CSV table of N, CA and C in Angstrom, one decimal:
chain,number,residue,atom,x,y,z
A,1,UNK,N,0.5,45.3,69.0
A,1,UNK,CA,0.1,46.6,69.7
A,1,UNK,C,1.2,46.4,70.4
A,2,UNK,N,1.2,47.8,71.0
A,2,UNK,CA,2.5,48.8,70.7
A,2,UNK,C,2.6,48.0,73.0
A,3,UNK,N,4.0,48.1,73.4
A,3,UNK,CA,3.5,48.0,75.0
A,3,UNK,C,4.2,48.8,75.8
A,4,UNK,N,4.2,50.4,74.8
A,4,UNK,CA,4.5,51.8,75.2
A,4,UNK,C,3.7,52.1,76.4
A,5,UNK,N,4.3,53.0,76.8
A,5,UNK,CA,3.7,53.2,78.4
A,5,UNK,C,4.0,54.6,79.3
A,6,UNK,N,3.4,55.1,80.1
A,6,UNK,CA,3.9,56.4,80.8
A,6,UNK,C,3.9,55.5,82.2
A,7,UNK,N,4.9,55.6,82.8
A,7,UNK,CA,4.6,55.4,84.4
A,7,UNK,C,5.6,56.5,85.5
A,8,UNK,N,4.8,56.4,86.6
A,8,UNK,CA,5.1,57.2,87.6
A,8,UNK,C,6.9,57.1,87.7
A,9,UNK,N,7.5,58.2,87.7
A,9,UNK,CA,8.9,57.8,88.0
A,9,UNK,C,9.3,57.1,89.5
A,10,UNK,N,8.7,57.4,90.5
A,10,UNK,CA,8.9,57.5,91.4
A,10,UNK,C,8.9,55.7,91.9
A,11,UNK,N,7.7,55.5,90.9
A,11,UNK,CA,7.7,54.2,91.2
A,11,UNK,C,9.0,52.7,90.7
A,12,UNK,N,10.4,54.0,89.9
A,12,UNK,CA,11.3,53.3,89.4
A,12,UNK,C,12.1,53.1,90.6
A,13,UNK,N,12.0,53.7,91.7
A,13,UNK,CA,12.7,53.0,92.8
A,13,UNK,C,14.3,53.7,92.3
A,14,UNK,N,14.7,54.7,91.8
A,14,UNK,CA,15.8,55.6,90.8
A,14,UNK,C,15.7,56.5,91.9
A,15,UNK,N,17.4,56.7,92.4
A,15,UNK,CA,17.1,58.0,93.0
A,15,UNK,C,17.0,59.2,92.1
A,16,UNK,N,17.1,59.1,90.8
A,16,UNK,CA,17.4,60.2,90.9
A,16,UNK,C,15.4,60.6,89.7
A,17,UNK,N,15.1,59.4,90.5
A,17,UNK,CA,13.3,59.8,89.7
A,17,UNK,C,12.9,60.7,90.4
A,18,UNK,N,12.8,62.0,89.6
A,18,UNK,CA,12.0,63.1,89.8
A,18,UNK,C,10.2,63.3,89.6
A,19,UNK,N,9.9,62.9,90.6
A,19,UNK,CA,8.1,62.9,90.3
A,19,UNK,C,7.3,63.7,90.2
A,20,UNK,N,7.9,65.3,90.3
A,20,UNK,CA,7.1,65.9,89.6
A,20,UNK,C,7.3,66.0,87.9
A,21,UNK,N,8.4,65.4,87.0
A,21,UNK,CA,8.4,64.8,85.8
A,21,UNK,C,6.8,64.0,85.5
A,22,UNK,N,6.3,63.4,86.5
A,22,UNK,CA,5.7,62.9,85.8
A,22,UNK,C,4.6,63.3,85.5
A,23,UNK,N,3.5,63.4,84.1
A,23,UNK,CA,2.5,63.9,83.4
A,23,UNK,C,1.2,63.0,83.6
A,24,UNK,N,0.3,63.5,84.0
A,24,UNK,CA,-0.5,62.4,84.2
A,24,UNK,C,-1.9,63.0,83.4
A,25,UNK,N,-2.2,62.1,82.9
A,25,UNK,CA,-3.7,62.4,81.8
A,25,UNK,C,-4.0,63.7,83.0
A,26,UNK,N,-4.6,64.7,81.6
A,26,UNK,CA,-5.3,65.7,82.2
A,26,UNK,C,-6.8,64.8,83.0
A,27,UNK,N,-7.6,66.4,83.1
A,27,UNK,CA,-9.1,65.7,84.3
A,27,UNK,C,-9.5,65.4,82.6
A,28,UNK,N,-9.7,66.3,81.6
A,28,UNK,CA,-10.8,66.0,80.9
A,28,UNK,C,-10.5,64.8,80.0
A,29,UNK,N,-8.7,63.7,80.0
A,29,UNK,CA,-8.8,63.0,79.6
A,29,UNK,C,-9.3,61.2,80.2
A,30,UNK,N,-9.8,62.2,81.5
A,30,UNK,CA,-10.4,60.8,82.4
A,30,UNK,C,-12.0,60.7,81.9
A,31,UNK,N,-12.6,62.0,81.5
A,31,UNK,CA,-13.7,61.8,81.6
A,31,UNK,C,-14.8,60.8,80.7
A,32,UNK,N,-15.7,60.3,81.3
A,32,UNK,CA,-16.4,59.5,79.9
A,32,UNK,C,-16.2,57.8,80.6
A,33,UNK,N,-16.3,56.8,79.9
A,33,UNK,CA,-16.1,55.5,80.9
A,33,UNK,C,-15.2,54.9,80.3
A,34,UNK,N,-14.9,54.0,81.7
A,34,UNK,CA,-13.9,53.2,82.3
A,34,UNK,C,-14.4,51.8,82.7
A,35,UNK,N,-14.3,50.2,81.6
A,35,UNK,CA,-13.8,49.8,82.4
A,35,UNK,C,-13.6,49.0,83.2
A,36,UNK,N,-13.6,48.3,84.8
A,36,UNK,CA,-12.5,47.3,85.2
A,36,UNK,C,-12.3,46.4,84.8
A,37,UNK,N,-11.4,46.5,83.9
A,37,UNK,CA,-10.7,44.9,83.3
A,37,UNK,C,-10.1,44.2,83.9
A,38,UNK,N,-9.5,44.5,85.2
A,38,UNK,CA,-8.5,44.0,86.2
A,38,UNK,C,-8.3,44.5,87.4
A,39,UNK,N,-8.5,43.6,88.5
A,39,UNK,CA,-8.2,44.6,89.2
A,39,UNK,C,-8.2,42.9,90.5
A,40,UNK,N,-7.0,44.5,91.5
A,40,UNK,CA,-7.1,43.1,92.9
A,40,UNK,C,-8.0,43.2,93.9
A,41,UNK,N,-8.8,44.5,93.7
A,41,UNK,CA,-9.9,44.3,95.1
A,41,UNK,C,-10.8,43.2,95.2
A,42,UNK,N,-11.0,42.6,96.1
A,42,UNK,CA,-11.9,41.5,96.2
A,42,UNK,C,-13.4,42.2,96.5
A,43,UNK,N,-13.4,43.4,96.5
A,43,UNK,CA,-15.0,43.3,96.2
A,43,UNK,C,-15.6,43.2,95.1
A,44,UNK,N,-15.0,43.1,94.1
A,44,UNK,CA,-15.1,43.3,92.6
A,44,UNK,C,-15.8,41.6,92.1
A,45,UNK,N,-14.8,41.0,92.8
A,45,UNK,CA,-15.2,39.7,93.0
A,45,UNK,C,-16.7,38.8,92.2
A,46,UNK,N,-17.6,39.3,92.9
A,46,UNK,CA,-18.7,38.9,92.7
A,46,UNK,C,-19.8,39.7,92.2
A,47,UNK,N,-18.6,40.4,91.0
A,47,UNK,CA,-19.6,41.3,90.6
A,47,UNK,C,-19.2,41.2,88.6
A,48,UNK,N,-19.4,42.0,87.4
A,48,UNK,CA,-19.7,41.9,86.6
A,48,UNK,C,-19.8,43.1,85.7
A,49,UNK,N,-19.5,43.3,84.7
A,49,UNK,CA,-20.1,44.8,83.9
A,49,UNK,C,-19.9,45.6,84.7
A,50,UNK,N,-18.5,45.8,85.5
A,50,UNK,CA,-18.0,47.3,86.7
A,50,UNK,C,-17.3,48.1,85.7
A,51,UNK,N,-18.4,49.6,86.2
A,51,UNK,CA,-18.0,50.4,84.7
A,51,UNK,C,-17.9,51.4,86.2
A,52,UNK,N,-16.6,52.6,85.3
A,52,UNK,CA,-16.6,53.9,86.2
A,52,UNK,C,-17.4,54.8,85.1
A,53,UNK,N,-17.8,55.8,85.4
A,53,UNK,CA,-18.4,56.8,84.4
A,53,UNK,C,-17.9,58.0,85.2
A,54,UNK,N,-17.0,58.9,84.3
A,54,UNK,CA,-16.1,59.9,85.4
A,54,UNK,C,-16.9,61.5,84.3
A,55,UNK,N,-17.4,62.6,85.1
A,55,UNK,CA,-17.9,63.2,84.9
A,55,UNK,C,-17.6,64.5,85.1
A,56,UNK,N,-17.4,65.9,84.9
A,56,UNK,CA,-16.9,67.3,85.0
A,56,UNK,C,-17.5,67.7,85.5
A,57,UNK,N,-17.4,68.3,87.4
A,57,UNK,CA,-18.7,69.5,87.9
A,57,UNK,C,-17.7,70.6,87.7
A,58,UNK,N,-18.6,71.2,88.5
A,58,UNK,CA,-18.4,72.6,88.0
A,58,UNK,C,-17.0,73.3,88.8
A,59,UNK,N,-16.7,72.7,89.5
A,59,UNK,CA,-15.6,73.0,90.1
A,59,UNK,C,-14.1,72.1,89.1
A,60,UNK,N,-13.0,72.8,88.7
A,60,UNK,CA,-12.2,72.4,88.1
A,60,UNK,C,-11.4,71.2,89.1
A,61,UNK,N,-11.3,70.9,89.9
A,61,UNK,CA,-10.6,69.8,90.4
A,61,UNK,C,-11.3,68.9,90.8
A,62,UNK,N,-13.4,69.0,90.2
A,62,UNK,CA,-13.3,67.5,90.8
A,62,UNK,C,-14.4,66.7,89.8
A,63,UNK,N,-14.9,65.8,90.1
A,63,UNK,CA,-15.1,65.6,89.5
A,63,UNK,C,-15.9,63.6,89.8
A,64,UNK,N,-16.9,64.0,89.5
A,64,UNK,CA,-17.4,63.0,90.1
A,64,UNK,C,-17.9,61.5,89.3
A,65,UNK,N,-17.7,60.8,89.8
A,65,UNK,CA,-17.9,59.1,89.5
A,65,UNK,C,-18.9,58.3,90.0
A,66,UNK,N,-19.1,57.2,88.8
A,66,UNK,CA,-20.3,56.6,89.0
A,66,UNK,C,-19.9,55.7,88.5
A,67,UNK,N,-20.3,54.4,89.6
A,67,UNK,CA,-19.5,53.0,89.5
A,67,UNK,C,-20.5,52.1,89.6
A,68,UNK,N,-20.6,51.5,88.3
A,68,UNK,CA,-22.1,50.6,88.4
A,68,UNK,C,-21.6,49.4,88.0
A,69,UNK,N,-22.3,48.6,88.6
A,69,UNK,CA,-21.8,46.7,88.4
A,69,UNK,C,-23.4,46.4,88.6
A,70,UNK,N,-23.1,44.9,88.2
A,70,UNK,CA,-24.3,43.7,88.3
A,70,UNK,C,-23.7,42.9,88.9
A,71,UNK,N,-24.3,42.3,90.1
A,71,UNK,CA,-24.2,41.0,90.9
A,71,UNK,C,-24.1,39.4,89.7
A,72,UNK,N,-23.4,38.8,89.9
A,72,UNK,CA,-23.2,37.8,89.3
A,72,UNK,C,-24.3,37.1,88.8
A,73,UNK,N,-25.2,37.4,89.7
A,73,UNK,CA,-26.4,36.4,89.6
A,73,UNK,C,-27.4,37.3,89.2
A,74,UNK,N,-27.4,38.6,88.5
A,74,UNK,CA,-28.3,39.6,88.5
A,74,UNK,C,-28.3,39.6,87.9
A,75,UNK,N,-29.6,40.7,86.8
A,75,UNK,CA,-30.0,41.5,85.8
A,75,UNK,C,-29.8,43.2,86.1
A,76,UNK,N,-29.9,43.8,87.4
A,76,UNK,CA,-30.3,44.8,88.3
A,76,UNK,C,-28.7,45.4,88.1
A,77,UNK,N,-28.7,46.4,87.9
A,77,UNK,CA,-27.8,47.4,88.1
A,77,UNK,C,-27.3,48.1,89.0
A,78,UNK,N,-26.8,48.2,89.7
A,78,UNK,CA,-26.2,49.0,91.0
A,78,UNK,C,-25.1,50.2,91.0
A,79,UNK,N,-25.3,51.2,91.8
A,79,UNK,CA,-24.2,52.0,91.5
A,79,UNK,C,-23.8,52.6,92.9
A,80,UNK,N,-22.6,53.0,93.1
A,80,UNK,CA,-22.2,53.9,94.2
A,80,UNK,C,-21.9,54.8,93.2
A,81,UNK,N,-21.6,56.1,94.5
A,81,UNK,CA,-21.3,57.3,93.7
A,81,UNK,C,-20.3,58.1,94.0
A,82,UNK,N,-19.3,58.7,93.9
A,82,UNK,CA,-18.8,59.5,94.6
A,82,UNK,C,-17.8,60.9,93.9
A,83,UNK,N,-17.2,61.5,94.7
A,83,UNK,CA,-16.5,62.5,94.3
A,83,UNK,C,-15.3,62.8,94.5
A,84,UNK,N,-14.6,63.1,93.5
A,84,UNK,CA,-12.9,62.5,93.3
A,84,UNK,C,-13.0,63.9,93.4
A,85,UNK,N,-11.3,64.2,93.9
A,85,UNK,CA,-11.0,66.2,93.9
A,85,UNK,C,-9.3,65.8,93.9
A,86,UNK,N,-9.1,66.7,92.9
A,86,UNK,CA,-7.6,66.6,93.5
A,86,UNK,C,-6.2,66.8,94.4
A,87,UNK,N,-6.0,65.6,94.9
A,87,UNK,CA,-5.6,65.9,95.5
A,87,UNK,C,-4.4,67.0,96.1
A,88,UNK,N,-4.3,67.3,97.4
A,88,UNK,CA,-3.6,67.9,97.8
A,88,UNK,C,-2.3,68.1,98.9
A,89,UNK,N,-1.7,66.2,99.3
A,89,UNK,CA,-1.4,65.9,99.5
A,89,UNK,C,-0.2,64.9,99.2
A,90,UNK,N,-0.2,64.8,97.5
A,90,UNK,CA,0.4,63.9,96.7
A,90,UNK,C,1.3,65.0,95.6
A,91,UNK,N,1.7,63.7,94.6
A,91,UNK,CA,2.0,64.3,93.3
A,91,UNK,C,1.0,64.5,92.5
A,92,UNK,N,1.3,65.0,91.2
A,92,UNK,CA,0.4,65.1,89.8
A,92,UNK,C,-0.3,63.5,90.0
A,93,UNK,N,-1.9,63.5,89.4
A,93,UNK,CA,-2.3,62.6,89.1
A,93,UNK,C,-2.8,61.6,90.5
A,94,UNK,N,-3.2,62.2,91.5
A,94,UNK,CA,-3.5,61.8,92.6
A,94,UNK,C,-4.5,62.3,93.2
A,95,UNK,N,-5.8,61.3,93.7
A,95,UNK,CA,-6.8,62.5,94.1
A,95,UNK,C,-7.6,61.7,95.0
A,96,UNK,N,-8.0,62.2,95.7
A,96,UNK,CA,-9.4,62.0,97.4
A,96,UNK,C,-10.9,61.5,96.5
A,97,UNK,N,-11.0,60.4,96.8
A,97,UNK,CA,-12.1,60.3,96.7
A,97,UNK,C,-13.4,59.7,98.0
A,98,UNK,N,-13.8,60.9,97.9
A,98,UNK,CA,-15.6,60.7,98.9
A,98,UNK,C,-16.7,59.7,98.4
A,99,UNK,N,-17.7,58.7,99.1
A,99,UNK,CA,-18.6,58.8,98.5
A,99,UNK,C,-19.7,59.5,98.9
A,100,UNK,N,-20.8,59.1,98.3
A,100,UNK,CA,-21.6,60.7,98.5
A,100,UNK,C,-23.6,59.3,98.6
A,101,UNK,N,-24.4,60.5,99.8
A,101,UNK,CA,-25.4,59.3,99.6
A,101,UNK,C,-25.2,57.9,101.2
A,102,UNK,N,-25.6,56.8,101.1
A,102,UNK,CA,-25.3,56.0,101.9
A,102,UNK,C,-23.7,55.6,102.2
A,103,UNK,N,-23.1,55.9,101.1
A,103,UNK,CA,-21.6,55.4,101.4
A,103,UNK,C,-20.7,56.8,101.5
A,104,UNK,N,-21.3,58.2,101.8
A,104,UNK,CA,-20.9,59.0,102.4
A,104,UNK,C,-19.5,59.4,103.7
A,105,UNK,N,-19.6,58.6,104.7
A,105,UNK,CA,-18.6,58.1,105.6
A,105,UNK,C,-17.3,57.4,105.0
A,106,UNK,N,-17.6,57.0,103.5
A,106,UNK,CA,-16.5,56.4,103.0
A,106,UNK,C,-15.8,56.6,102.2
A,107,UNK,N,-14.1,56.7,102.2
A,107,UNK,CA,-12.9,57.9,101.4
A,107,UNK,C,-12.2,57.3,100.9
A,108,UNK,N,-11.4,57.3,100.2
A,108,UNK,CA,-10.2,57.0,99.8
A,108,UNK,C,-9.3,57.8,98.9
A,109,UNK,N,-7.6,57.2,98.8
A,109,UNK,CA,-7.3,58.0,97.9
A,109,UNK,C,-6.6,57.2,97.2
A,110,UNK,N,-6.5,58.0,95.8
A,110,UNK,CA,-5.9,57.0,94.8
A,110,UNK,C,-5.0,57.7,93.9
A,111,UNK,N,-4.5,57.3,92.9
A,111,UNK,CA,-3.6,57.6,91.5
A,111,UNK,C,-3.2,57.0,90.6
A,112,UNK,N,-3.2,57.3,89.9
A,112,UNK,CA,-2.6,57.3,88.5
A,112,UNK,C,-1.2,56.7,88.6
A,113,UNK,N,-1.2,55.2,88.1
A,113,UNK,CA,0.5,55.0,88.3
A,113,UNK,C,1.0,54.8,87.2
A,114,UNK,N,0.4,54.4,85.8
A,114,UNK,CA,0.4,54.5,85.0
A,114,UNK,C,-0.4,54.5,83.4
A,115,UNK,N,-0.1,55.1,82.0
A,115,UNK,CA,-1.3,55.2,81.5
A,115,UNK,C,-0.3,54.8,80.5
A,116,UNK,N,-1.3,54.1,79.6
A,116,UNK,CA,-1.3,54.1,77.8
A,116,UNK,C,-2.4,54.1,76.8
A,117,UNK,N,-1.6,54.4,75.7
A,117,UNK,CA,-2.7,54.5,74.6
A,117,UNK,C,-3.0,53.0,74.1
A,118,UNK,N,-4.0,52.7,73.2
A,118,UNK,CA,-4.2,51.8,72.9
A,118,UNK,C,-3.6,51.2,71.1
A,119,UNK,N,-4.6,50.8,70.3
A,119,UNK,CA,-3.9,51.1,68.7
A,119,UNK,C,-3.5,52.3,68.5
A,120,UNK,N,-3.9,53.1,69.3
A,120,UNK,CA,-3.9,54.8,68.3
A,120,UNK,C,-3.2,55.4,69.1
A,121,UNK,N,-3.6,56.6,69.4
A,121,UNK,CA,-3.3,57.8,70.0
A,121,UNK,C,-3.7,58.1,71.6
A,122,UNK,N,-5.1,58.1,71.4
A,122,UNK,CA,-5.9,58.1,72.5
A,122,UNK,C,-5.5,57.4,73.6
A,123,UNK,N,-5.5,58.1,74.5
A,123,UNK,CA,-5.9,57.4,76.2
A,123,UNK,C,-6.2,55.9,76.5
A,124,UNK,N,-5.7,55.0,76.4
A,124,UNK,CA,-7.1,53.4,76.8
A,124,UNK,C,-7.2,52.9,77.7
A,125,UNK,N,-5.6,53.0,78.7
A,125,UNK,CA,-5.9,52.4,80.1
A,125,UNK,C,-5.3,52.9,81.2
A,126,UNK,N,-5.7,53.1,82.0
A,126,UNK,CA,-5.2,53.0,83.3
A,126,UNK,C,-5.0,52.2,84.1
A,127,UNK,N,-3.7,52.2,85.2
A,127,UNK,CA,-3.8,51.7,86.2
A,127,UNK,C,-3.8,52.5,87.5
A,128,UNK,N,-4.2,52.5,88.3
A,128,UNK,CA,-4.8,52.6,89.5
A,128,UNK,C,-4.3,51.9,90.6
A,129,UNK,N,-3.5,52.8,91.4
A,129,UNK,CA,-3.3,52.4,92.9
A,129,UNK,C,-4.5,53.0,94.1
A,130,UNK,N,-4.9,52.4,94.6
A,130,UNK,CA,-6.0,52.5,96.2
A,130,UNK,C,-5.5,52.4,97.2
A,131,UNK,N,-5.0,53.1,98.2
A,131,UNK,CA,-4.9,53.3,99.4
A,131,UNK,C,-5.2,52.0,100.4
A,132,UNK,N,-5.0,51.7,101.2
A,132,UNK,CA,-5.8,50.6,101.7
A,132,UNK,C,-7.2,51.9,103.2
A,133,UNK,N,-8.2,51.5,103.1
A,133,UNK,CA,-8.9,52.2,103.9
A,133,UNK,C,-9.9,51.8,104.8
A,134,UNK,N,-10.9,52.1,105.8
A,134,UNK,CA,-11.0,51.4,106.6
A,134,UNK,C,-11.4,50.2,106.2
A,135,UNK,N,-12.7,50.2,105.3
A,135,UNK,CA,-13.5,49.2,104.5
A,135,UNK,C,-12.3,48.4,103.7
A,136,UNK,N,-11.1,48.5,103.1
A,136,UNK,CA,-10.8,47.8,102.0
A,136,UNK,C,-9.6,48.1,102.1
A,137,UNK,N,-8.7,47.2,101.7
A,137,UNK,CA,-7.6,46.7,101.5
A,137,UNK,C,-6.6,47.6,100.3
A,138,UNK,N,-5.2,47.9,100.2
A,138,UNK,CA,-4.8,48.5,99.4
A,138,UNK,C,-5.1,47.9,97.9
A,139,UNK,N,-5.0,48.5,96.5
A,139,UNK,CA,-5.5,48.2,95.3
A,139,UNK,C,-5.1,48.1,94.3
A,140,UNK,N,-4.6,47.3,93.2
A,140,UNK,CA,-4.5,47.8,92.1
A,140,UNK,C,-5.6,47.6,91.2
A,141,UNK,N,-5.8,49.0,90.1
A,141,UNK,CA,-7.3,48.5,89.1
A,141,UNK,C,-6.8,48.9,87.6
A,142,UNK,N,-7.0,48.1,86.5
A,142,UNK,CA,-6.5,48.3,85.5
A,142,UNK,C,-7.7,48.8,84.9
A,143,UNK,N,-8.0,50.3,84.2
A,143,UNK,CA,-9.0,50.5,83.8
A,143,UNK,C,-8.9,50.7,82.4
A,144,UNK,N,-10.4,50.7,81.9
A,144,UNK,CA,-9.6,50.9,80.2
A,144,UNK,C,-10.7,51.3,79.3
A,145,UNK,N,-10.9,51.6,78.2
A,145,UNK,CA,-11.8,52.3,77.5
A,145,UNK,C,-12.7,51.0,76.7
A,146,UNK,N,-12.4,49.6,76.8
A,146,UNK,CA,-12.9,48.7,76.0
A,146,UNK,C,-13.1,47.5,76.9
A,147,UNK,N,-14.0,47.3,76.6
A,147,UNK,CA,-14.0,45.5,77.6
A,147,UNK,C,-13.5,44.8,77.7
A,148,UNK,N,-11.5,44.9,77.8
A,148,UNK,CA,-10.8,43.8,77.6
A,148,UNK,C,-9.9,44.0,78.3
A,149,UNK,N,-9.0,43.0,79.0
A,149,UNK,CA,-8.1,43.5,79.6
A,149,UNK,C,-6.5,43.9,79.2
A,150,UNK,N,-5.4,44.4,79.7
A,150,UNK,CA,-4.7,44.7,79.0
A,150,UNK,C,-3.7,42.8,77.8
A,151,UNK,N,-3.6,43.4,77.0
A,151,UNK,CA,-2.9,42.8,76.1
A,151,UNK,C,-1.9,42.2,77.2
A,152,UNK,N,-1.3,40.9,76.8
A,152,UNK,CA,0.0,40.3,77.6
A,152,UNK,C,1.4,41.0,77.3
A,153,UNK,N,1.2,41.3,76.6
A,153,UNK,CA,3.0,42.3,76.3
A,153,UNK,C,2.8,43.6,77.1
A,154,UNK,N,1.7,43.8,77.3
A,154,UNK,CA,1.4,45.6,78.2
A,154,UNK,C,1.7,44.9,79.8
A,155,UNK,N,0.8,44.0,80.0
A,155,UNK,CA,1.2,43.6,81.0
A,155,UNK,C,2.1,42.9,81.4
A,156,UNK,N,3.0,42.6,80.8
A,156,UNK,CA,4.5,41.5,81.7
A,156,UNK,C,5.2,43.3,81.4
A,157,UNK,N,5.1,44.0,80.2
A,157,UNK,CA,6.2,45.1,80.6
A,157,UNK,C,6.2,46.0,81.8
A,158,UNK,N,4.5,46.2,82.5
A,158,UNK,CA,4.5,46.7,83.8
A,158,UNK,C,4.6,45.5,85.0
A,159,UNK,N,5.0,44.6,84.8
A,159,UNK,CA,4.9,43.6,86.2
A,159,UNK,C,6.8,43.8,86.1
A,160,UNK,N,7.6,44.1,84.9
A,160,UNK,CA,9.4,44.3,84.5
A,160,UNK,C,9.3,45.6,85.2
A,161,UNK,N,8.2,46.8,84.8
A,161,UNK,CA,8.2,48.0,85.6
A,161,UNK,C,8.6,48.0,87.1
A,162,UNK,N,7.5,47.1,87.4
A,162,UNK,CA,7.3,46.8,89.0
A,162,UNK,C,8.2,46.2,89.8
A,163,UNK,N,9.3,46.2,88.7
A,163,UNK,CA,10.2,45.0,89.8
A,163,UNK,C,10.7,45.5,90.7
A,164,UNK,N,10.8,47.1,91.3
A,164,UNK,CA,11.1,47.0,92.4
A,164,UNK,C,10.4,47.4,93.9
A,165,UNK,N,9.0,47.5,93.7
A,165,UNK,CA,8.2,48.0,94.3
A,165,UNK,C,8.1,46.5,94.6
A,166,UNK,N,8.1,46.1,95.2
A,166,UNK,CA,7.6,44.5,95.7
A,166,UNK,C,6.1,44.3,96.2
A,167,UNK,N,5.9,45.7,96.6
A,167,UNK,CA,4.4,45.5,97.7
A,167,UNK,C,3.2,45.9,95.9
A,168,UNK,N,3.7,46.2,94.7
A,168,UNK,CA,2.8,46.8,94.1
A,168,UNK,C,3.1,45.7,93.0
A,169,UNK,N,4.4,45.5,93.0
A,169,UNK,CA,4.6,43.9,91.9
A,169,UNK,C,3.4,42.7,92.5
A,170,UNK,N,3.9,42.5,93.7
A,170,UNK,CA,2.6,41.7,93.6
A,170,UNK,C,1.3,41.3,94.0
A,171,UNK,N,1.1,42.6,94.2
A,171,UNK,CA,-0.4,43.7,94.1
A,171,UNK,C,-1.1,43.4,92.6
A,172,UNK,N,0.3,43.5,91.8
A,172,UNK,CA,-0.2,43.6,90.3
A,172,UNK,C,-0.5,41.4,89.6
A,173,UNK,N,0.4,41.3,90.4
A,173,UNK,CA,0.4,39.7,89.9
A,173,UNK,C,-0.9,39.5,90.6
A,174,UNK,N,-1.7,39.7,91.7
A,174,UNK,CA,-2.1,39.0,92.0
A,174,UNK,C,-4.1,39.3,91.1
A,175,UNK,N,-3.6,40.6,90.4
A,175,UNK,CA,-5.5,41.4,90.0
A,175,UNK,C,-6.0,40.3,88.9
A,176,UNK,N,-7.1,39.9,88.7
A,176,UNK,CA,-7.9,39.0,88.2
A,176,UNK,C,-8.9,40.0,87.0
A,177,UNK,N,-9.9,39.0,86.3
A,177,UNK,CA,-10.9,39.8,85.9
A,177,UNK,C,-12.3,40.0,86.3
A,178,UNK,N,-12.8,41.1,86.3
A,178,UNK,CA,-14.2,40.9,86.9
A,178,UNK,C,-15.1,40.0,85.5
A,179,UNK,N,-15.9,39.1,85.9
A,179,UNK,CA,-16.7,38.9,85.2
A,179,UNK,C,-17.4,39.9,83.8
A,180,UNK,N,-17.1,38.8,82.4
A,180,UNK,CA,-18.1,40.4,81.7
A,180,UNK,C,-19.4,39.8,81.8
A,181,UNK,N,-20.1,40.4,80.6
A,181,UNK,CA,-21.4,40.5,80.7
A,181,UNK,C,-22.0,38.9,80.7
């Protein structure tokens, strides 16, 4: 398994880093199912089978997401739905999320910090940073197309790449794996 990946240049904390050179995955690459295989967000601690499904909306700048999960002691699947819109306040790969239905009052800003392939060329994983909101602390999440955590060499390489980003590195070192099925 390769540990090659694409990292947002502004994370490298180098004066020559140009955030405009970061090419995030296309919106089309985001569509479909992603498992949250590692996260630092406390909300997911008592959940299992946490999956995000992105669906394209008529507006090219927006995607719907359905976060489905089960409580550890239940077979019932629950869901939180939201709308993600490309952010106008940040670099490429940043999104603004707003809940729908009973979570309509909840919003958050998130961005892709790094991404990489699995064994092939297809996009297999994403490292996502969500900002602190009224309801949640800042967090890091690893999304994967498969229901397994990042391989140790990739995780170690990410920790090394985040060496100068103390807050992010601390968050990344605190990720845990939500319970599998």
